[in-house]
Amino acid sequence: MKNLYLLGAAGSIGMQTLDVILEEKDAFNLIGISLGSNDELNHTILKTHQPKIVCLRTPETLVDYKEQYPNMRFVYGDEGLLDIAKYPEKGLFINALSGSSGLMPTVFAITSGKDIALANKETLVMAGDHIKQLVAKHHVNLYPIDSEHSSLWQLLRGEDIHEISSLIITASGGSFRDLPREALKTVTIEDALKHPNWSMGKKITIDSATMMNKGLEVIEAHHLFDIPYDKIHTVLHNESIVHGMVSFIDGTVKASLSTSDMRIPIRYALHYPKRISHPTSLSLTSLNFKSMDFERFPLLALAYEVGKQKGLLPTVMNAANEAAVTLFLKSEISFLMIEDIVIQTVKEFINVLEPSLELIIETNHKIQHMVLDRYRKR
Ligand code: NDP
Ligand code: MG
């Protein structure tokens, strides 16, 4: 049996991970989880999965949960996430938290000797160099869950990294892919949350509409596969069937195809190095590709720039984006203001190279507070 830990269990990736665990119940021992704000959902998860240690989002309901589940240990908040990360039994630590909250739990899980299955791309965007150093120092494995990166990981299995000429990741284009920039002035939160191909958490759905998500993924791919930015390409692909491609020096291009179902990459990471039988039908009627439009999607262009400049800039971009998306989801700013805020915040920031983890965390908080404060409606 493989020991598992799952942060963000009540979210989109978290719930799909729980589905995958139930498919092969005897293969896994789910030790620790963190829950969300929906109590009804939390109770269903606890009754079905019976973990040993549970992190609640806030302390208000701690006493009730303790009474109802006397055999489980309850913790809460950011400290509670770290308690799960530090739990003294090895295993696979699946991080499905959204946003910058994912970074420190990943760090503590690695230093406690756990392998990592990472959905939380923000971890690598903020601190990719630190994470890679820690992974090497503590001799643990880091597996991607993000669909494009899972595809690239699978395509690179058994290949020599020196024989790669480029990586290509696809982008569906998000909710507004058929709208010209002019039309983006008046779009609503409801419009932005309607992703054409995937059902996901709110933040990543907005990030897909602004193409920030692809920018974060380019930085994520750079760190995961040690490939320079000028060899990581993005292409628009409406169908979300081809997730990643690798182009080799001999002219061969390998592509990885599957239906738009996150349980496929989750299953691969949980059972790696084995594949588990799970029949799905992939309909290959037509596949369309279009070159990326960096003028239509300026945040993707910014992410390449920021990734190349390294240091604190990826953290600043990520923090400004996280705060701007929060403001948009609270109807405090318009959709296009997300771009303006992220671009302006990065432009104003004087970069620091090779920042410590402490400085990364501090900068993330400072930038998020600054953006929330400056752009909130008064
Ligand atoms: P969701 O918003 O659906 O789920 C996130 C979960 O984490 C929620 O249960 C949320 O609780 C909880 N959470 C968020 N912040 C905190 C915090 N500070 N402390 C404790 N719990 C917290 O997100 P997704 O599942 O969509 O995404 C998770 C990660 O996976 C993201 O980094 C995303 O980019 C990545 N990803 C997602 C994909 C998808 O298909 N969804 C695809 C590829 C990558 P609450 O219920 O209270 O909000
Ligand atoms: Mg992705």
CSV table of C-alpha atoms and ligand atoms in Angstrom, one decimal:
chain,number,residue,atom,x,y,z
A,1,MET,CA,0.0,0.0,0.0
A,2,LYS,CA,1.2,3.5,-0.8
A,3,ASN,CA,0.8,6.2,1.8
A,4,LEU,CA,-0.9,9.3,0.5
A,5,TYR,CA,-1.5,12.9,1.6
A,6,LEU,CA,-3.8,15.2,-0.2
A,7,LEU,CA,-4.0,19.0,0.3
A,8,GLY,CA,-7.0,20.7,-1.3
A,9,ALA,CA,-9.1,17.5,-1.2
A,10,ALA,CA,-12.4,19.4,-1.6
A,11,GLY,CA,-11.4,21.3,-4.7
A,12,SER,CA,-11.6,20.3,-8.4
A,13,ILE,CA,-8.3,18.4,-8.5
A,14,GLY,CA,-8.8,17.1,-5.0
A,15,MET,CA,-12.2,15.5,-5.6
A,16,GLN,CA,-10.9,13.9,-8.8
A,17,THR,CA,-7.9,12.6,-6.9
A,18,LEU,CA,-10.3,11.1,-4.4
A,19,ASP,CA,-12.2,9.4,-7.3
A,20,VAL,CA,-8.9,7.9,-8.5
A,21,ILE,CA,-8.1,6.6,-5.0
A,22,LEU,CA,-11.5,4.9,-4.7
A,23,GLU,CA,-10.9,3.1,-8.1
A,24,GLU,CA,-8.0,1.1,-6.4
A,25,LYS,CA,-8.8,1.4,-2.7
A,26,ASP,CA,-6.4,-1.4,-1.7
A,27,ALA,CA,-3.5,0.3,-3.4
A,28,PHE,CA,-3.5,3.3,-1.1
A,29,ASN,CA,-3.6,4.4,2.5
A,30,LEU,CA,-4.8,8.0,2.7
A,31,ILE,CA,-3.2,9.4,5.9
A,32,GLY,CA,-3.8,13.1,5.8
A,33,ILE,CA,-6.0,15.6,3.9
A,34,SER,CA,-6.9,19.3,4.0
A,35,LEU,CA,-10.5,20.2,3.4
A,36,GLY,CA,-12.3,23.3,2.1
A,37,SER,CA,-15.1,25.6,3.3
A,38,ASN,CA,-18.1,23.4,2.3
A,39,ASP,CA,-18.9,21.4,5.5
A,40,GLU,CA,-21.4,19.1,3.7
A,41,LEU,CA,-18.7,18.1,1.2
A,42,ASN,CA,-16.1,17.8,4.0
A,43,HIS,CA,-18.3,15.3,5.9
A,44,THR,CA,-18.9,13.2,2.9
A,45,ILE,CA,-15.1,13.1,2.3
A,46,LEU,CA,-14.3,12.2,5.9
A,47,LYS,CA,-16.9,9.4,6.1
A,48,THR,CA,-15.8,7.9,2.8
A,49,HIS,CA,-12.0,8.2,3.2
A,50,GLN,CA,-11.4,8.0,7.0
A,51,PRO,CA,-7.9,9.8,7.1
A,52,LYS,CA,-5.8,9.9,10.3
A,53,ILE,CA,-5.1,13.7,10.2
A,54,VAL,CA,-7.3,16.4,8.8
A,55,CYS,CA,-6.7,20.1,8.3
A,56,LEU,CA,-9.7,22.4,8.4
A,57,ARG,CA,-9.6,25.9,6.8
A,58,THR,CA,-10.5,27.7,10.1
A,59,PRO,CA,-10.8,26.9,13.8
A,60,GLU,CA,-14.5,27.8,14.2
A,61,THR,CA,-15.8,24.2,13.6
A,62,LEU,CA,-12.8,22.4,15.1
A,63,VAL,CA,-14.7,21.2,18.3
A,64,ASP,CA,-17.7,19.9,16.2
A,65,TYR,CA,-15.4,17.9,13.9
A,66,LYS,CA,-13.4,16.5,16.8
A,67,GLU,CA,-16.6,15.3,18.5
A,68,GLN,CA,-18.0,13.7,15.4
A,69,TYR,CA,-14.8,11.9,14.4
A,70,PRO,CA,-13.0,11.0,17.7
A,71,ASN,CA,-10.5,8.7,15.9
A,72,MET,CA,-9.1,11.5,13.7
A,73,ARG,CA,-6.7,14.3,14.6
A,74,PHE,CA,-7.8,17.8,13.5
A,75,VAL,CA,-5.6,20.8,12.8
A,76,TYR,CA,-6.4,24.0,10.9
A,77,GLY,CA,-5.1,27.0,8.8
A,78,ASP,CA,-1.6,27.4,7.3
A,79,GLU,CA,0.0,25.8,10.4
A,80,GLY,CA,-2.3,22.8,10.0
A,81,LEU,CA,-1.2,22.4,6.3
A,82,LEU,CA,2.4,22.2,7.5
A,83,ASP,CA,1.5,19.7,10.2
A,84,ILE,CA,0.2,17.4,7.4
A,85,ALA,CA,3.3,18.1,5.3
A,86,LYS,CA,5.6,17.2,8.3
A,87,TYR,CA,3.6,14.1,9.3
A,88,PRO,CA,6.3,11.5,10.2
A,89,GLU,CA,5.4,8.8,7.7
A,90,LYS,CA,6.8,8.7,4.2
A,91,GLY,CA,4.5,8.6,1.2
A,92,LEU,CA,3.2,10.6,-1.8
A,93,PHE,CA,2.1,14.1,-1.0
A,94,ILE,CA,-0.4,15.4,-3.5
A,95,ASN,CA,-0.6,19.2,-3.5
A,96,ALA,CA,-3.9,20.4,-5.0
A,97,LEU,CA,-4.2,23.7,-3.2
A,98,SER,CA,-4.8,26.7,-5.4
A,99,GLY,CA,-2.4,29.7,-5.5
A,100,SER,CA,0.6,30.7,-3.4
A,101,SER,CA,-0.7,28.8,-0.3
A,102,GLY,CA,0.7,25.7,-1.9
A,103,LEU,CA,4.4,26.7,-1.6
A,104,MET,CA,5.3,26.1,2.0
A,105,PRO,CA,3.5,22.8,2.4
A,106,THR,CA,5.5,21.5,-0.6
A,107,VAL,CA,8.7,22.6,1.0
A,108,PHE,CA,7.9,20.9,4.3
A,109,ALA,CA,6.7,17.7,2.6
A,110,ILE,CA,10.0,17.5,0.7
A,111,THR,CA,12.2,18.2,3.8
A,112,SER,CA,10.1,15.4,5.6
A,113,GLY,CA,11.1,13.0,2.9
A,114,LYS,CA,7.8,12.7,1.0
A,115,ASP,CA,7.5,12.4,-2.8
A,116,ILE,CA,5.5,15.1,-4.4
A,117,ALA,CA,2.7,15.0,-7.0
A,118,LEU,CA,2.2,18.6,-7.9
A,119,ALA,CA,-1.0,20.2,-9.2
A,120,ASN,CA,-0.1,23.5,-7.5
A,121,LYS,CA,1.9,25.1,-10.3
A,122,GLU,CA,2.3,28.3,-8.3
A,123,THR,CA,4.9,26.4,-6.1
A,124,LEU,CA,7.3,26.1,-9.0
A,125,VAL,CA,6.6,29.5,-10.4
A,126,MET,CA,7.5,31.2,-7.1
A,127,ALA,CA,10.4,29.0,-6.0
A,128,GLY,CA,11.3,26.5,-8.8
A,129,ASP,CA,15.1,26.7,-8.1
A,130,HIS,CA,14.6,26.1,-4.3
A,131,ILE,CA,12.2,23.2,-4.9
A,132,LYS,CA,14.6,21.5,-7.3
A,133,GLN,CA,17.5,21.9,-4.9
A,134,LEU,CA,15.4,20.5,-2.0
A,135,VAL,CA,14.2,17.6,-4.1
A,136,ALA,CA,17.8,16.6,-5.0
A,137,LYS,CA,19.0,17.1,-1.4
A,138,HIS,CA,16.3,15.0,0.2
A,139,HIS,CA,16.3,12.4,-2.6
A,140,VAL,CA,12.5,12.6,-3.2
A,141,ASN,CA,10.6,12.5,-6.5
A,142,LEU,CA,8.6,15.3,-8.0
A,143,TYR,CA,5.7,14.3,-10.4
A,144,PRO,CA,3.6,16.8,-12.3
A,145,ILE,CA,-0.2,16.5,-12.4
A,146,ASP,CA,-0.9,19.5,-14.7
A,147,SER,CA,-2.1,17.8,-17.9
A,148,GLU,CA,0.5,19.4,-20.3
A,149,HIS,CA,3.4,18.6,-17.9
A,150,SER,CA,2.1,15.1,-17.3
A,151,SER,CA,2.1,14.7,-21.1
A,152,LEU,CA,5.6,16.0,-21.5
A,153,TRP,CA,6.8,13.8,-18.6
A,154,GLN,CA,5.3,10.8,-20.3
A,155,LEU,CA,6.8,11.8,-23.7
A,156,LEU,CA,10.3,12.2,-22.2
A,157,ARG,CA,10.3,8.8,-20.4
A,158,GLY,CA,13.4,6.9,-21.7
A,159,GLU,CA,14.6,9.9,-23.8
A,160,ASP,CA,17.9,11.7,-23.5
A,161,ILE,CA,17.3,15.4,-22.5
A,162,HIS,CA,20.2,16.5,-24.8
A,163,GLU,CA,18.3,15.2,-27.8
A,164,ILE,CA,15.3,17.5,-27.3
A,165,SER,CA,15.0,20.5,-29.6
A,166,SER,CA,11.9,22.0,-28.0
A,167,LEU,CA,8.8,21.4,-25.9
A,168,ILE,CA,5.4,22.5,-27.0
A,169,ILE,CA,2.5,23.0,-24.7
A,170,THR,CA,-1.0,23.5,-26.0
A,171,ALA,CA,-3.6,26.1,-24.8
A,172,SER,CA,-7.3,25.9,-25.3
A,173,GLY,CA,-7.6,29.7,-25.3
A,174,GLY,CA,-10.0,29.8,-22.3
A,175,SER,CA,-13.5,31.3,-22.1
A,176,PHE,CA,-12.9,34.3,-24.4
A,177,ARG,CA,-10.9,32.6,-27.1
A,178,ASP,CA,-13.3,33.7,-29.8
A,179,LEU,CA,-13.6,37.3,-28.7
A,180,PRO,CA,-11.5,40.2,-30.0
A,181,ARG,CA,-9.8,42.3,-27.3
A,182,GLU,CA,-12.3,45.1,-27.8
A,183,ALA,CA,-15.1,42.8,-26.6
A,184,LEU,CA,-13.2,42.0,-23.4
A,185,LYS,CA,-14.1,45.4,-21.9
A,186,THR,CA,-17.6,44.3,-20.9
A,187,VAL,CA,-17.3,40.6,-20.1
A,188,THR,CA,-18.7,39.4,-16.7
A,189,ILE,CA,-17.5,37.0,-14.0
A,190,GLU,CA,-20.1,34.4,-15.1
A,191,ASP,CA,-18.8,34.6,-18.7
A,192,ALA,CA,-15.2,34.2,-17.6
A,193,LEU,CA,-16.0,31.2,-15.5
A,194,LYS,CA,-17.5,29.3,-18.5
A,195,HIS,CA,-14.4,27.3,-19.7
A,196,PRO,CA,-15.2,25.6,-23.0
A,197,ASN,CA,-13.3,22.3,-22.3
A,198,TRP,CA,-12.5,21.9,-18.6
A,199,SER,CA,-14.4,22.2,-15.3
A,200,MET,CA,-11.9,23.6,-12.8
A,201,GLY,CA,-11.5,25.8,-9.8
A,202,LYS,CA,-12.3,29.5,-10.2
A,203,LYS,CA,-8.8,30.9,-10.1
A,204,ILE,CA,-7.4,28.6,-12.8
A,205,THR,CA,-10.5,29.2,-14.9
A,206,ILE,CA,-9.9,33.0,-14.8
A,207,ASP,CA,-6.1,32.4,-15.4
A,208,SER,CA,-7.1,30.4,-18.5
A,209,ALA,CA,-9.2,33.2,-19.8
A,210,THR,CA,-6.3,35.7,-19.4
A,211,MET,CA,-3.8,33.1,-20.7
A,212,MET,CA,-1.9,33.7,-17.4
A,213,ASN,CA,-2.3,30.0,-16.8
A,214,LYS,CA,-0.2,29.2,-19.9
A,215,GLY,CA,2.4,31.7,-18.7
A,216,LEU,CA,2.6,30.0,-15.3
A,217,GLU,CA,2.8,26.6,-17.1
A,218,VAL,CA,5.7,27.8,-19.3
A,219,ILE,CA,7.6,28.6,-16.1
A,220,GLU,CA,6.5,25.3,-14.5
A,221,ALA,CA,7.8,23.4,-17.6
A,222,HIS,CA,11.1,25.3,-17.5
A,223,HIS,CA,11.7,24.1,-13.9
A,224,LEU,CA,10.4,20.6,-14.3
A,225,PHE,CA,12.3,19.7,-17.4
A,226,ASP,CA,15.4,22.0,-17.2
A,227,ILE,CA,14.7,23.4,-20.7
A,228,PRO,CA,15.5,27.1,-21.5
A,229,TYR,CA,12.6,29.4,-22.2
A,230,ASP,CA,13.4,29.9,-25.9
A,231,LYS,CA,12.9,26.1,-26.4
A,232,ILE,CA,9.4,26.1,-24.8
A,233,HIS,CA,6.7,26.9,-27.2
A,234,THR,CA,2.9,27.3,-26.9
A,235,VAL,CA,0.3,26.7,-29.5
A,236,LEU,CA,-3.5,27.3,-29.5
A,237,HIS,CA,-5.5,24.1,-29.8
A,238,ASN,CA,-9.2,24.4,-29.4
A,239,GLU,CA,-10.0,20.7,-28.7
A,240,SER,CA,-7.7,20.1,-25.6
A,241,ILE,CA,-6.8,16.7,-26.9
A,242,VAL,CA,-3.1,17.1,-27.6
A,243,HIS,CA,-1.7,18.3,-24.3
A,244,GLY,CA,2.0,18.4,-25.0
A,245,MET,CA,4.5,17.6,-27.8
A,246,VAL,CA,8.3,17.1,-27.8
A,247,SER,CA,10.4,17.9,-30.8
A,248,PHE,CA,13.7,16.0,-31.1
A,249,ILE,CA,16.9,17.0,-32.9
A,250,ASP,CA,16.4,14.3,-35.6
A,251,GLY,CA,13.1,16.0,-36.7
A,252,THR,CA,10.8,13.6,-34.9
A,253,VAL,CA,7.9,15.1,-32.9
A,254,LYS,CA,6.1,13.0,-30.3
A,255,ALA,CA,2.7,14.1,-29.1
A,256,SER,CA,0.6,13.0,-26.2
A,257,LEU,CA,-3.2,12.8,-26.6
A,258,SER,CA,-6.1,12.1,-24.3
A,259,THR,CA,-9.6,13.3,-23.5
A,260,SER,CA,-9.9,16.4,-21.3
A,261,ASP,CA,-10.1,14.5,-18.0
A,262,MET,CA,-7.7,15.4,-15.2
A,263,ARG,CA,-8.2,11.9,-13.7
A,264,ILE,CA,-5.8,10.6,-16.4
A,265,PRO,CA,-2.8,12.6,-15.3
A,266,ILE,CA,-3.8,12.2,-11.7
A,267,ARG,CA,-4.0,8.4,-12.1
A,268,TYR,CA,-0.6,8.4,-13.9
A,269,ALA,CA,1.1,10.3,-11.0
A,270,LEU,CA,-0.5,8.2,-8.3
A,271,HIS,CA,0.3,4.8,-9.8
A,272,TYR,CA,3.7,5.8,-11.5
A,273,PRO,CA,5.6,3.9,-12.8
A,274,LYS,CA,2.7,1.6,-13.5
A,275,ARG,CA,-0.2,2.3,-15.8
A,276,ILE,CA,-3.7,1.2,-14.6
A,277,SER,CA,-6.3,0.0,-16.9
A,278,HIS,CA,-9.1,2.6,-17.4
A,279,PRO,CA,-11.0,2.5,-20.7
A,280,THR,CA,-11.8,5.9,-22.2
A,281,SER,CA,-12.9,6.7,-25.7
A,282,LEU,CA,-11.0,9.4,-27.5
A,283,SER,CA,-12.8,10.9,-30.5
A,284,LEU,CA,-10.3,12.1,-33.1
A,285,THR,CA,-12.6,13.9,-35.5
A,286,SER,CA,-10.5,16.9,-36.1
A,287,LEU,CA,-7.6,18.6,-34.4
A,288,ASN,CA,-6.9,22.2,-35.0
A,289,PHE,CA,-3.7,24.2,-34.2
A,290,LYS,CA,-3.1,28.0,-34.4
A,291,SER,CA,0.0,29.9,-33.6
A,292,MET,CA,-0.1,31.7,-30.3
A,293,ASP,CA,-1.1,35.4,-30.4
A,294,PHE,CA,1.1,37.3,-27.9
A,295,GLU,CA,-0.7,40.6,-28.6
A,296,ARG,CA,-4.1,39.1,-27.9
A,297,PHE,CA,-2.6,37.5,-24.7
A,298,PRO,CA,0.0,39.9,-23.2
A,299,LEU,CA,0.2,38.1,-19.9
A,300,LEU,CA,1.8,35.1,-21.7
A,301,ALA,CA,4.4,37.3,-23.3
A,302,LEU,CA,5.1,38.8,-19.8
A,303,ALA,CA,5.5,35.4,-18.3
A,304,TYR,CA,8.3,34.5,-20.7
A,305,GLU,CA,10.0,37.8,-20.0
A,306,VAL,CA,9.7,37.4,-16.2
A,307,GLY,CA,10.7,33.7,-16.4
A,308,LYS,CA,13.9,34.7,-18.3
A,309,GLN,CA,14.7,37.5,-15.8
A,310,LYS,CA,14.3,35.0,-12.9
A,311,GLY,CA,14.8,36.1,-9.3
A,312,LEU,CA,11.8,37.6,-7.5
A,313,LEU,CA,9.9,38.6,-10.7
A,314,PRO,CA,8.0,35.4,-11.2
A,315,THR,CA,6.8,35.7,-7.5
A,316,VAL,CA,5.8,39.3,-8.1
A,317,MET,CA,3.8,38.4,-11.3
A,318,ASN,CA,2.2,35.5,-9.6
A,319,ALA,CA,1.2,37.5,-6.5
A,320,ALA,CA,-0.1,40.4,-8.5
A,321,ASN,CA,-2.2,38.0,-10.6
A,322,GLU,CA,-3.5,36.1,-7.6
A,323,ALA,CA,-4.6,39.4,-5.9
A,324,ALA,CA,-6.1,40.8,-9.2
A,325,VAL,CA,-8.1,37.6,-9.8
A,326,THR,CA,-9.4,37.8,-6.2
A,327,LEU,CA,-10.5,41.4,-6.9
A,328,PHE,CA,-12.1,40.4,-10.2
A,329,LEU,CA,-14.1,37.5,-8.6
A,330,LYS,CA,-15.4,40.0,-6.0
A,331,SER,CA,-16.5,42.4,-8.8
A,332,GLU,CA,-14.0,45.0,-7.6
A,333,ILE,CA,-12.2,45.4,-11.0
A,334,SER,CA,-13.0,44.6,-14.6
A,335,PHE,CA,-11.6,41.6,-16.5
A,336,LEU,CA,-9.1,43.7,-18.5
A,337,MET,CA,-7.8,45.3,-15.3
A,338,ILE,CA,-6.3,42.0,-14.3
A,339,GLU,CA,-3.8,42.4,-17.1
A,340,ASP,CA,-3.1,46.1,-16.4
A,341,ILE,CA,-2.5,45.3,-12.7
A,342,VAL,CA,-0.1,42.4,-13.3
A,343,ILE,CA,1.9,44.3,-16.0
A,344,GLN,CA,2.1,47.5,-14.0
A,345,THR,CA,3.1,45.7,-10.8
A,346,VAL,CA,5.9,43.8,-12.5
A,347,LYS,CA,7.1,47.0,-14.3
A,348,GLU,CA,7.4,48.9,-11.0
A,349,PHE,CA,9.3,46.2,-9.2
A,350,ILE,CA,13.1,46.2,-8.9
A,351,ASN,CA,14.2,42.6,-9.3
A,352,VAL,CA,16.3,40.7,-6.8
A,353,LEU,CA,18.3,37.7,-8.1
A,354,GLU,CA,18.6,34.5,-6.1
A,355,PRO,CA,16.1,35.4,-3.4
A,356,SER,CA,15.9,33.3,-0.3
A,357,LEU,CA,12.6,31.3,0.4
A,358,GLU,CA,11.9,33.8,3.2
A,359,LEU,CA,12.2,36.7,0.8
A,360,ILE,CA,9.9,35.0,-1.7
A,361,ILE,CA,7.2,34.4,0.9
A,362,GLU,CA,7.5,38.0,2.2
A,363,THR,CA,7.4,39.5,-1.3
A,364,ASN,CA,4.3,37.4,-2.2
A,365,HIS,CA,2.5,38.8,0.9
A,366,LYS,CA,3.6,42.3,0.3
A,367,ILE,CA,2.6,42.4,-3.4
A,368,GLN,CA,-0.8,40.8,-2.7
A,369,HIS,CA,-1.6,43.3,0.0
A,370,MET,CA,-0.4,46.2,-2.0
A,371,VAL,CA,-2.6,45.2,-5.0
A,372,LEU,CA,-5.6,44.5,-2.9
A,373,ASP,CA,-5.2,47.8,-1.1
A,374,ARG,CA,-4.5,49.9,-4.2
A,375,TYR,CA,-7.1,48.6,-6.5
A,376,ARG,CA,-10.0,47.8,-4.2
A,377,LYS,CA,-13.1,50.0,-4.7
A,378,ARG,CA,-13.4,52.5,-1.9
B,1,NDP,P1,-10.0,24.6,-6.4
B,1,NDP,O1,-10.2,26.1,-6.1
B,1,NDP,O2,-11.1,23.9,-7.0
B,1,NDP,O3,-9.5,23.8,-5.1
B,1,NDP,C1,-8.6,24.3,-4.2
B,1,NDP,C2,-8.9,23.7,-2.9
B,1,NDP,O4,-7.9,24.2,-1.9
B,1,NDP,C3,-10.2,24.1,-2.3
B,1,NDP,O5,-10.8,23.1,-1.6
B,1,NDP,C4,-9.8,25.3,-1.4
B,1,NDP,O6,-10.7,25.5,-0.3
B,1,NDP,C5,-8.5,24.8,-0.9
B,1,NDP,N1,-7.6,26.0,-0.5
B,1,NDP,C6,-7.3,27.1,-1.3
B,1,NDP,N2,-6.5,27.9,-0.6
B,1,NDP,C7,-6.3,27.3,0.6
B,1,NDP,C8,-5.6,27.7,1.8
B,1,NDP,N3,-4.9,28.9,1.8
B,1,NDP,N4,-5.6,26.9,2.8
B,1,NDP,C9,-6.3,25.7,2.8
B,1,NDP,N5,-7.0,25.3,1.8
B,1,NDP,C10,-7.0,26.1,0.7
B,1,NDP,O7,-8.7,24.6,-7.3
B,1,NDP,P2,-8.3,23.5,-8.5
B,1,NDP,O8,-8.5,22.1,-7.9
B,1,NDP,O9,-8.9,23.9,-9.7
B,1,NDP,O10,-6.7,23.8,-8.6
B,1,NDP,C11,-5.8,23.4,-7.7
B,1,NDP,C12,-4.4,23.6,-8.3
B,1,NDP,O11,-4.2,22.7,-9.4
B,1,NDP,C13,-4.1,25.0,-8.8
B,1,NDP,O12,-2.8,25.3,-8.6
B,1,NDP,C14,-4.4,24.8,-10.3
B,1,NDP,O13,-3.6,25.7,-11.1
B,1,NDP,C15,-3.9,23.4,-10.6
B,1,NDP,N6,-4.5,22.7,-11.7
B,1,NDP,C16,-5.9,22.5,-11.7
B,1,NDP,C17,-6.5,21.9,-12.8
B,1,NDP,C18,-8.0,21.6,-12.8
B,1,NDP,O14,-8.5,20.9,-13.7
B,1,NDP,N7,-8.7,22.1,-11.8
B,1,NDP,C19,-5.7,21.5,-14.0
B,1,NDP,C20,-4.3,21.7,-13.8
B,1,NDP,C21,-3.7,22.3,-12.7
B,1,NDP,P3,-12.1,26.2,-0.4
B,1,NDP,O15,-13.1,25.1,-0.8
B,1,NDP,O16,-12.4,26.8,0.9
B,1,NDP,O17,-12.0,27.2,-1.5
B,2,MG,MG,-2.6,22.8,-17.5
